Backbone as a ProteinNet text record, in pm:
[ID]
protein_1_A
[PRIMARY]
MPPTITAFANSPDRGRGHARDMRVRWALEEVGQPYNVRLVSFEAMKQPAHLALHPFGQIPTFEDGDLTLFETGAIVLYIAERHDGLLPTEPNARARAIAWMFAALNTLEPPIVELGMAMLLERDKSWYDERLTVLNHRVRARLGELSVRLGDGDWLDGVFSAGDLLMVTVLRRLNASHIRGDYPNLTSYVARGEARPAFRRAFEAELTVFTAASTS
[TERTIARY]
15919.3	15889.4	16004.9	16048	16152.6	16101.5	16190.9	16148.2	16101.3	16023	15972.8	16019.5	16073.1	16109.8	16020.2	16007.3	15936.8	16038	16001.3	16087.2	15999.3	16059.8	15986	15934	15809.1	15756.8	15818.1	15855.6	15920.5	16024.2	16147.2	16249.3	16289.8	16297.9	16339	16485.3	16565.6	16707.1	16730.2	16620.8	16626.6	16706.7	16695.8	16758.2	16908.3	16963.5	17108.3	17158.8	17070.7	17113.7	17134.4	17072.2	17085.4	16970.1	16857.7	16744.9	16786.7	16732.1	16782.9	16746.1	16652.7	16629.9	16751.5	16838.8	16960.1	17045.7	17051.1	17133.1	17082.6	16952.3	16893	16907	16881.8	16900.6	17043.6	17140.5	17281.5	17312.7	17265.9	17291.4	17233.4	17112.3	17050	17125.4	17173	17251.2	17384.1	17447.1	17576	17563.4	17452.9	17438.2	17363.2	17322.1	17254.9	17113.4	17046.5	16909.3	16810.5	16728.7	16624.8	16527.2	16465.8	16371.9	16269.3	16157.4	16053.8	16054	16005.9	15997.9	15854.3	15800.9	15670.3	15690.6	15651.5	15672.3	15557.6	15590.9	15489.9	15506.9	15396.2	15397.2	15415.7	15443.6	15456.9	15325.3	15214	15083.9	15060.5	15093.6	15070.8	15157.1	15274	15363.4	15302.5	15205	15144.3	15007.9	14971.7	14844.2	14859.5	14749.7	14757.3	14826.5	14806	14865	15017.4	15074.5	15220.7	15269.1	15195.1	15234.4	15235.7	15157.1	15160.9	15294.4	15362.7	15493.7	15606.6	15588.5	15691	15621.6	15634.8	15558.3	15589.2	15701.6	15738.6	15709.2	15644.3	15599.4	15711.2	15814.3	15928.2	15951.8	16054.6	16100.6	16247.8	16299.9	16230.9	16171.1	16082.7	16044.4	16090.3	16090.6	16140.8	16048.2	15989.3	15897.7	15953.3	15974.3	16027.7	15944.1	15850	15757.6	15671.6	15672.2	15590.5	15667.5	15787.2	15868.1	15861.4	15839.2	15847.4	15947.7	16041	16141.2	16138.8	16178.3	16210.5	16345.2	16401.5	16536.5	16639.7	16715	16807.2	16916.7	16964.1	17066.8	17017.7	16896.3	16838.8	16816.6	16771.4	16744.3	16873.9	16975.7	17102.8	17165.9	17156.4	17210.6	17136.4	17005.4	16926.3	16972.8	16989.7	17035.4	17174.8	17263.8	17403.3	17416.3	17329	17337.3	17281.6	17206.2	17142.5	17202.1	17297.9	17362.7	17512.7	17588.5	17733	17767.9	17877.4	17932	17937.2	17859.3	17857	17910.9	17931.3	17990.8	18096.2	18212.5	18314.2	18263.5	18321.7	18283.6	18359.3	18479.5	18557.3	18485.8	18459.9	18374.2	18419	18547	18591.8	18580.3	18615.3	18602.9	18456.7	18370.4	18226.5	18176.2	18219.4	18178.1	18228	18349.8	18402.9	18324.3	18285.8	18206.3	18072.7	18010.9	17883.9	17905.9	18018.5	18050.3	18060.4	18119.8	18129.8	17993.2	17901.4	17764.3	17703.5	17720.4	17666.1	17736.8	17868	17943.2	17895	17869.4	17821.9	17691.1	17597.8	17463.8	17451.6	17532.6	17518	17620.5	17739.6	17846	17868.3	17869.6	17896.2	17770.9	17662.8	17546.2	17477.7	17458.3	17384	17440.9	17571.2	17618	17612.2	17630.3	17623.1	17481.4	17383.3	17243.9	17205.7	17250.2	17217.4	17274.1	17395.8	17454.6	17373.3	17337.4	17260.7	17125.5	17057.2	16926.9	16938.3	17043.6	17063.6	17085.6	17166.1	17193.8	17068.9	16980.7	16859.8	16749.2	16735.5	16616	16640.8	16765.2	16788.8	16868.7	16886.3	16968	16912.7	16784.2	16724.4	16725.4	16782.8	16784.7	16901.2	16880.5	16983.6	17107.9	17090.4	17201.5	17261.4	17226.5	17267.5	17419.6	17489.6	17634.7	17704.7	17661.2	17721.9	17694.8	17571.1	17536.1	17610.7	17625	17695.5	17840.6	17902.6	18040.1	18050.4	17956.1	17954.6	17933.7	17836.9	17806.7	17921.8	17983.6	18100	18211	18231.8	18336	18305.9	18180.4	18142.8	18166	18125.5	18144	18292	18369.1	18513	18583.3	18539.2	18600.2	18581.1	18460.4	18433.3	18505.3	18506.5	18575.7	18725.2	18780.7	18922.7	18955.4	18871.5	18892.9	18880	18780.2	18760.8	18876	18921.8	19032.5	19158.1	19186.3	19303.8	19289.9	19172.3	19152.2	19162.5	19104.2	19110.9	19253.2	19326.2	19463.8	19470.7	19559.8	19572.4	19504.1	19413.9	19342.7	19232	19194.9	19083.6	18949.9	18939.7	18815.8	18843.8	18741	18756.1	18825.5	18808.1	18869	18922.1	18992.1	19058.2	18979	18857.8	18774.4	18641.9	18580.6	18451.8	18348.2	18267.7	18163.9	18042.8	17940.8	17822.4	17857.5	17963.2	18008.1	18050.7	18123.6	18163.5	18042.9	17952.3	17833.1	17758.3	17734.7	17662.6	17747.4	17877	17962.3	17970.4	17983.5	17989.6	17860.1	17746.6	17620.8	17606.9	17658.4	17656.2	17746.6	17867.8	17962.4	17915.5	17837.4	17785.4	17690.6	17636.9	17549.7	17626.2	17758.5	17841.9	17880.8	17819.3	17856.6	17840.2	17743.9	17720.8	17806.1	17887.1	17970.4	18116.6	18196.1	18340.6	18416.6	18348.3	18417.4	18495.7	18432.3	18498.4	18623.9	18630.7	18748.1	18875	18860.9	18977.8	19034.6	18971.2	19015.7	19027.9	19140	19152.8	19128.7	19171.9	19151.5	19003.7	18924.6	18780.9	18713.3	18760.1	18706.3	18732.2	18853.5	18885.5	18805.9	18784	18705.4	18563.2	18500.4	18364.8	18364.3	18463.4	18470.4	18482.5	18557.9	18567.8	18432.1	18357.9	18224.9	18133.8	18137.7	18051.7	18089.1	18212.1	18256.3	18215.1	18167.9	18128.6	18007.2	18010.5	17897.7	17762.6	17758.4	17631.1	17580	17671.7	17629.6	17571.8	17639.3	17593.6	17454.8	17430.4	17298.2	17190.8	17222.1	17125.6	17101	17207.3	17195.8	17108.9	17134.4	17057.6	16910.6	16883.6	16744.7	16672	16739.2	16676.7	16661.2	16763.5	16755.7	16644.5	16625.3	16519	16382.7	16361.1	16233	16212.1	16314.6	16299.5	16279.6	16356.5	16346.6	16206.7	16151.1	16015.9	15913	15932.1	15836.3	15842.9	15962.7	15978.2	15930.4	15917.5	15873	15727.1	15663.5	15523.7	15429.4
-8561.6	-8425.8	-8373	-8249.5	-8191	-8171.4	-8173	-8143.4	-7998.7	-7972	-7837.6	-7793.4	-7671.6	-7614.2	-7493.4	-7458.5	-7335.6	-7229.6	-7104.4	-6991.3	-6872	-6770.1	-6649.7	-6579.2	-6538.3	-6454.1	-6315.7	-6271.4	-6141.9	-6158.3	-6183.6	-6224	-6110	-6136.6	-6032.3	-5992.2	-6072.5	-6035.9	-5951.4	-5913.7	-5827.4	-5891	-6022.5	-6091.1	-6105.8	-6102.9	-6111.6	-6254.9	-6351.9	-6491	-6547.2	-6487	-6538	-6629	-6620.8	-6708.5	-6852.7	-6944.7	-7082	-7158.2	-7108.8	-7176.4	-7165	-7065.6	-7048.4	-7174.8	-7240.1	-7360.3	-7471.4	-7484.4	-7589.2	-7554.8	-7429.4	-7386.1	-7414.9	-7378.2	-7396.3	-7545	-7629.2	-7772.5	-7826.3	-7787.3	-7834.7	-7783.9	-7659.9	-7605.8	-7679.4	-7713.8	-7784.4	-7919.3	-7988.2	-8122.3	-8120.5	-8002	-7990.8	-8044	-8037.2	-8085.9	-7970.9	-7971.5	-7868.7	-7877.8	-7766.2	-7764.5	-7653.3	-7669.1	-7566.9	-7497.1	-7374.5	-7296.8	-7250.6	-7276.5	-7224.4	-7118.7	-6996.4	-6885.3	-6879.7	-6855.4	-6849.1	-6720	-6662.8	-6543.4	-6583.7	-6485.6	-6514	-6566.5	-6512.7	-6559.5	-6703.8	-6736.2	-6871.6	-6974.3	-6932	-7025	-7079.1	-7008	-7049.2	-7115.8	-7137.7	-7201.3	-7354.1	-7427	-7573.5	-7637.2	-7583.7	-7645.3	-7646.6	-7535.4	-7531.9	-7604.8	-7595.6	-7665.8	-7817.1	-7865.9	-8008.7	-8047.9	-7950.4	-7974.8	-7944.4	-7839.8	-7796.1	-7766.7	-7852.8	-7837.1	-7710.6	-7644.2	-7522.5	-7396.5	-7414.1	-7299.2	-7214.5	-7278.7	-7206.6	-7249.6	-7192	-7236	-7271.4	-7355.8	-7415.8	-7551.3	-7595.4	-7735.5	-7791	-7922.9	-7990.6	-8107	-8106.5	-8213.6	-8282.3	-8412.9	-8491.6	-8618.8	-8619.3	-8731.1	-8738.3	-8853.7	-8869.2	-8838.3	-8783	-8746	-8596.1	-8557	-8417.3	-8406.9	-8312.5	-8290.1	-8144.7	-8122.3	-7988.7	-7998.2	-7884	-7869.7	-7879.1	-7770.7	-7763.2	-7867.8	-7903.4	-8006.2	-8137.9	-8175.3	-8300.1	-8294.1	-8179.5	-8165.4	-8173.1	-8097.6	-8098.2	-8237.5	-8306.7	-8442.5	-8535.4	-8522.1	-8603.3	-8580	-8453.9	-8420.9	-8477.9	-8458.9	-8501.8	-8652.9	-8726.1	-8872	-8930.5	-8851.2	-8902.2	-8847.1	-8759.4	-8701	-8692.5	-8702.4	-8685.1	-8538.5	-8514.2	-8379.1	-8314.3	-8362.4	-8297.8	-8384.9	-8512.7	-8601.7	-8688	-8705.2	-8793.5	-8937.6	-9015.5	-9156.3	-9242.8	-9203.9	-9280.5	-9274	-9386.8	-9387.9	-9296.1	-9295.9	-9212.1	-9063.7	-9027.1	-8886.9	-8845	-8937	-8909.4	-8884.9	-8968.1	-8951.2	-8818.4	-8780.1	-8651.3	-8534.2	-8542.8	-8435.4	-8419.9	-8531.8	-8526.4	-8468.5	-8501.8	-8444.4	-8292.3	-8242.4	-8097.2	-8033.6	-8106.9	-8056.3	-8033.6	-8133.1	-8120.4	-8008.5	-7996.3	-7891.9	-7752.9	-7734.2	-7603.3	-7565.4	-7660.3	-7629.8	-7637.3	-7720.7	-7741.6	-7667.3	-7641.6	-7579.4	-7433.8	-7404.2	-7266.8	-7181.3	-7235.5	-7150.8	-7099	-7179.3	-7127.5	-6999.2	-6988.9	-6862.2	-6746.5	-6775.3	-6669.5	-6615.3	-6704.2	-6660.6	-6585.6	-6634.3	-6567.8	-6426	-6408.7	-6275.6	-6186.2	-6236.4	-6157.1	-6115.2	-6206.9	-6174.9	-6072.8	-6082.5	-5984	-5844.9	-5836.7	-5707	-5649	-5736	-5690.3	-5652.2	-5728.1	-5716.3	-5665.7	-5658	-5632	-5504.2	-5420.9	-5300.2	-5206	-5208.9	-5116.2	-5170	-5286.8	-5345.2	-5289.2	-5276.6	-5219.5	-5307.6	-5436.3	-5530.2	-5563.9	-5487.3	-5520.9	-5525.8	-5425.5	-5420.2	-5539.9	-5574.8	-5688.9	-5819	-5834.3	-5955.3	-5961.2	-5847.2	-5844.5	-5888.7	-5847.9	-5889.4	-6040.8	-6100.2	-6246	-6316.9	-6268.7	-6333.7	-6319.2	-6203	-6183.3	-6281.9	-6301.8	-6394.7	-6536.2	-6576.9	-6711.6	-6731.4	-6632	-6642.2	-6644.6	-6555.6	-6550.7	-6680.6	-6741.2	-6868.1	-6973.3	-6984	-7082.4	-7048.2	-6920.4	-6880.6	-6907.9	-6883.2	-6909.4	-7056.6	-7142.1	-7286.6	-7331.3	-7278.5	-7314.2	-7263.5	-7142.8	-7083.9	-7168.4	-7215.9	-7300.7	-7430.1	-7488.7	-7615.9	-7598.4	-7491.9	-7468.4	-7438.6	-7361.4	-7326.5	-7257.4	-7306.2	-7246.2	-7330.9	-7420	-7502.9	-7427.1	-7476.2	-7415.2	-7455.8	-7585.3	-7637.9	-7715	-7753.5	-7810.7	-7945.7	-8022.5	-8156.4	-8189.8	-8095.5	-8119.8	-8078.9	-8131.4	-8098.7	-8040.7	-7959.4	-7899.3	-8008.3	-7989.5	-8087	-8015.7	-8094.8	-8038.9	-7975.3	-8022.6	-7959	-7815.7	-7792.1	-7655	-7571.3	-7629.4	-7555.9	-7500.7	-7585.5	-7538.2	-7443.4	-7471.3	-7384	-7244	-7234.7	-7103.2	-7025.6	-7093.1	-7020.7	-6973.9	-7052.4	-7009.3	-6888.6	-6893.3	-6783	-6655.9	-6670	-6552.5	-6472.2	-6532.3	-6459.4	-6350.2	-6353.1	-6249.5	-6141.4	-6140.9	-6042.9	-5899.5	-5874.1	-5737.7	-5704.1	-5797.5	-5777.2	-5763.9	-5703.3	-5692.5	-5810.9	-5900.9	-6008.2	-6097.7	-6141.4	-6238.4	-6182	-6049.1	-5987.9	-6010.6	-6048.3	-6077.3	-6215.9	-6289.9	-6424.7	-6431	-6382.7	-6369.2	-6499.1	-6611.8	-6736.3	-6774.2	-6735.3	-6761.7	-6667.8	-6544	-6449.4	-6498.6	-6549.3	-6603.5	-6729.3	-6808.6	-6932.4	-6901.4	-6803.7	-6764.8	-6711.2	-6631.3	-6575.6	-6686.1	-6791.7	-6903.9	-6969.7	-6985.6	-7043.2	-6956.1	-6825.8	-6732.3	-6721.9	-6757.5	-6749	-6870.7	-6973.7	-7093.3	-7061.5	-7105.3	-7074.6	-7118.3	-7231.9	-7279.1	-7184.8	-7131.8	-7034.4	-6911.1	-6862.8	-6741.3	-6761.6	-6876.8	-6902.6	-6904.6	-6968.7	-6973.9	-6834.8	-6757.2	-6622.6	-6535.3	-6540.3	-6457.6	-6498.6	-6627.5	-6673.2	-6618.7	-6620.4	-6568.6	-6416.9	-6347.5	-6202.2	-6161	-6235	-6203.9	-6204.9	-6300.7	-6307.3	-6180.9	-6138.5	-6019.9	-5895.4	-5884.4	-5767.1	-5756	-5868.2	-5868	-5829.2	-5880.1	-5850.2	-5703.6	-5646.4	-5508.9	-5407.4	-5448.1	-5355.4	-5375.3	-5477.2	-5504.4	-5421.6
2897.7	2945.4	3029	3003.3	3087.7	3230	3328.1	3464.5	3476	3578.7	3605.5	3743.2	3751.8	3880.1	3907	4033.2	4068.4	4109.4	4086.3	4118.8	4154.1	4216.1	4251.1	4126.8	4129.9	4023.3	4029.2	4149.4	4167.8	4278.9	4240.8	4336.5	4429.7	4560.9	4654.9	4639.4	4569.9	4553	4427.5	4361.9	4244.1	4128.8	4117.8	4005.9	4013.9	4135.4	4150.4	4164.6	4147.2	4150	4289	4391.2	4526.3	4566.6	4496.8	4527.1	4500.7	4579.1	4575.6	4448.1	4370	4241.6	4151.5	4178	4099.1	4102.5	4216.8	4229.5	4138.4	4133.6	4050.6	3903	3869.5	3730.5	3684.9	3768.6	3733.2	3713	3804.8	3791.1	3660.9	3628.4	3504.5	3381.7	3388.6	3276.8	3262.6	3373.7	3368.6	3299	3322.2	3264.1	3131.4	3086.4	2957.5	2956.3	3071.5	3081.1	3063.3	2958.3	2945.5	3062.9	3095	3207.2	3186.8	3252.3	3253.5	3389.4	3390.6	3515.1	3534.7	3650.8	3688.9	3797	3766.1	3859	3958.7	4085	4189.9	4269.8	4310.7	4394.1	4540.1	4625.6	4768.7	4824.5	4775.2	4820.9	4778.8	4654.3	4603.3	4675.4	4723	4792.1	4921.1	4977.1	5103.3	5083	4957.9	4927.7	4919.8	4937.4	4941.4	4821.4	4702.7	4583.4	4591.3	4638	4647.8	4772.5	4881.1	5003.6	4983.4	4889.3	4857.8	4795.5	4732.9	4673	4770	4849.1	4944.5	5077	5176	5300.2	5378.3	5346.2	5416.7	5335.9	5221.2	5143.3	5087.6	5034.7	4979.4	4835.2	4774.4	4642.8	4655.9	4565.5	4451.9	4487.7	4401.3	4397.7	4263.7	4254.8	4134.6	4105.9	3988	3947	3823.2	3835.3	3724.7	3714.3	3620.7	3610.8	3735.6	3801	3921.1	4049.4	4034.8	4151.2	4175.4	4300.2	4341	4455.2	4442.1	4545.2	4590.3	4714.7	4763.4	4833.5	4870.8	4927.6	4815	4800	4686.2	4691.1	4810.2	4817.7	4760.8	4797.8	4747.7	4597.2	4549.8	4405.9	4325.6	4370.1	4297.4	4300.6	4413.8	4421.2	4324	4318	4225.3	4081.8	4044.2	3908.7	3884.4	3981.9	3965.7	3953.9	4021.6	4017.2	3887.9	3815.2	3693.3	3565.4	3577.9	3460.6	3484.4	3378	3388.4	3407.6	3478.5	3483.6	3620.2	3715.7	3846.7	3959.5	3934.4	4033.8	3964.9	4026.9	3969.1	3961.5	3874	3863	3963.3	4001.5	4099.5	4234.4	4299.1	4418.1	4531.1	4564.6	4675.4	4641.9	4519.3	4477.6	4475.7	4435.6	4433.9	4576	4669	4807.8	4864.5	4828.8	4877.7	4820.5	4694.1	4633.7	4706.2	4740.6	4813.7	4952.5	5014.9	5145.7	5137.9	5029.5	5013.3	4989.7	4928.3	4914.7	5052.5	5140.7	5275.9	5351.6	5333.4	5403	5363.1	5234.4	5187.6	5254.7	5261.9	5310.7	5462.2	5526.8	5671	5755.7	5700.6	5778	5740.2	5610.4	5565.9	5559.7	5505.9	5481.5	5607.7	5713.3	5829.3	5889.6	5920.3	5976.5	5877.4	5748.2	5646.9	5636.1	5635	5627.9	5755.2	5870.4	5996.7	5998.9	5950.2	5942.3	5850.2	5734.4	5639.2	5693.9	5761.7	5818.2	5929.8	6010.2	6116.8	6058.3	5953.3	5891.1	5826.1	5780.6	5712.2	5810.1	5918.7	6002.8	6144.9	6189	6330.5	6357.9	6258.4	6276.2	6383	6408.1	6503.8	6647	6668.5	6801.4	6883.7	7012.4	7100.3	7106.1	7082.9	7092.8	6956	6855.2	6718.3	6702.9	6750.7	6730.6	6795.5	6914.6	6983.8	6907.6	6863.7	6789.6	6656.7	6590.4	6462.8	6479.7	6588.9	6615.1	6627.5	6700.1	6717.8	6584.1	6505.1	6378	6279.1	6276.7	6189.2	6225.4	6354.3	6398.9	6351	6361.6	6319	6169.7	6090	5945.5	5910.7	5971.5	5942	5981.6	6089.1	6129.7	6021.5	5968.9	5864.3	5734.1	5697.7	5575.1	5586.3	5704	5723.8	5706.2	5762	5748.9	5603.5	5535	5394.7	5309.6	5337.9	5262.7	5274.9	5395.9	5416.2	5336.4	5340.5	5270	5118.9	5065.1	4920.9	4876.6	4956.9	4921.4	4787.3	4701.3	4567.7	4461.2	4504.4	4408.6	4338.1	4221.6	4149	4210.1	4249.6	4302.5	4430.8	4500.9	4634.6	4634.5	4529	4526.3	4388.2	4330.7	4202.4	4080.9	4065.6	3950	3998.6	3915.6	3949.8	3973.4	4078.1	4110.3	4167.4	4200.3	4264.8	4398.7	4463	4586.2	4563	4454.4	4420.9	4381.7	4307.3	4264.6	4385.6	4485.4	4603.6	4686.2	4698.7	4779.3	4719	4588.1	4523.3	4547.2	4535.4	4556.5	4701	4795	4935.6	4956	4903.9	4922.1	4851.3	4744.9	4676.1	4764.4	4868.7	4960.5	5034.4	5026	5087.7	4987.6	4869.3	4766.4	4813.4	4900.7	4947.9	5069.3	5113.7	5232.1	5190	5277.6	5251.1	5308.5	5376.8	5448.9	5355.2	5246.4	5158.6	5095.3	5081.8	5023.5	5103.3	5229.8	5313.3	5284.9	5196.7	5160.8	5008.9	4954.1	4807.8	4731.9	4788.6	4713.5	4706.1	4806.7	4800.2	4701.5	4695.3	4597.3	4455.5	4431.6	4299.1	4269.7	4371.9	4359	4314	4379.2	4340.1	4197	4163.8	4027.8	3923.3	3953.6	3859.2	3839	3948.9	3935	3851.3	3877	3804.6	3656.9	3623.8	3484.4	3401.9	3467.1	3391.7	3303.5	3177.8	3087.8	3143	3211.2	3266.1	3374.1	3456	3556.8	3488.7	3384.8	3317.6	3257.3	3200	3142.4	3251.2	3362.9	3473.2	3531.1	3545.7	3600.6	3510.4	3380.6	3287.9	3286.9	3299.8	3301.8	3423.9	3539.3	3660.8	3654.5	3602.5	3590.3	3495.4	3389.3	3293.3	3359.4	3449.8	3520.6	3601.9	3678.1	3760.4	3674.4	3566.2	3479.2	3420.1	3376.9	3320.7	3427	3550.1	3657.2	3697.2	3697.6	3743.6	3641.1	3514.6	3411.2	3373.2	3431.7	3395.7	3480.1
[MASK]
++++++++++++++++++++++++++++++++++++++++++++++++++++++++++++++++++++++++++++++++++++++++++++++++++++++++++++++++++++++++++++++++++++++++++++++++++++++++++++++++++++++++++++++++++++++++++++++++++++++++++++++++++++++++

């Protein structure tokens, strides 16, 4: 039986590939693993059946036989360890790829998400401009460090890996911002990820769900 993932029945990002199930879809497409998708509403995500799969009532979840996982980093690592194509076979290179997975989710994503949430939810606050300045500085600091490390390379450690997959999805959260444009090598890096056939298949699958929901 193919694994089953959960995804938004009606994605708040309007099918732009920012929802976190995109990461899992992309990983499965990269390794050529068929999968099923079970769509869940916001209401269903907070019900006992879904909370039994994801204790925080979010998506995605991943069910493979008698195993259920939540958290995209854990899911992508599970996929990468069981299929060729997302982790190098050489032990040190493999360890570095996993380190980049953690860096994407623990070092880059938190300030980027915090900035996005502030722009979405805090514009009416008296302290918004001051806070935005602080958050922009934090994001730019991390992007600057990443830009220096990437340099003129195509990928973070020579060849595409699960580390790049997660990093690209994190950096795509800045698509609506002008910040990433100040780092041309990061902009090109994201574009390379988006050009991969597996990414395109995952993106179209997620967009199809939103398009169907918005026309029903």
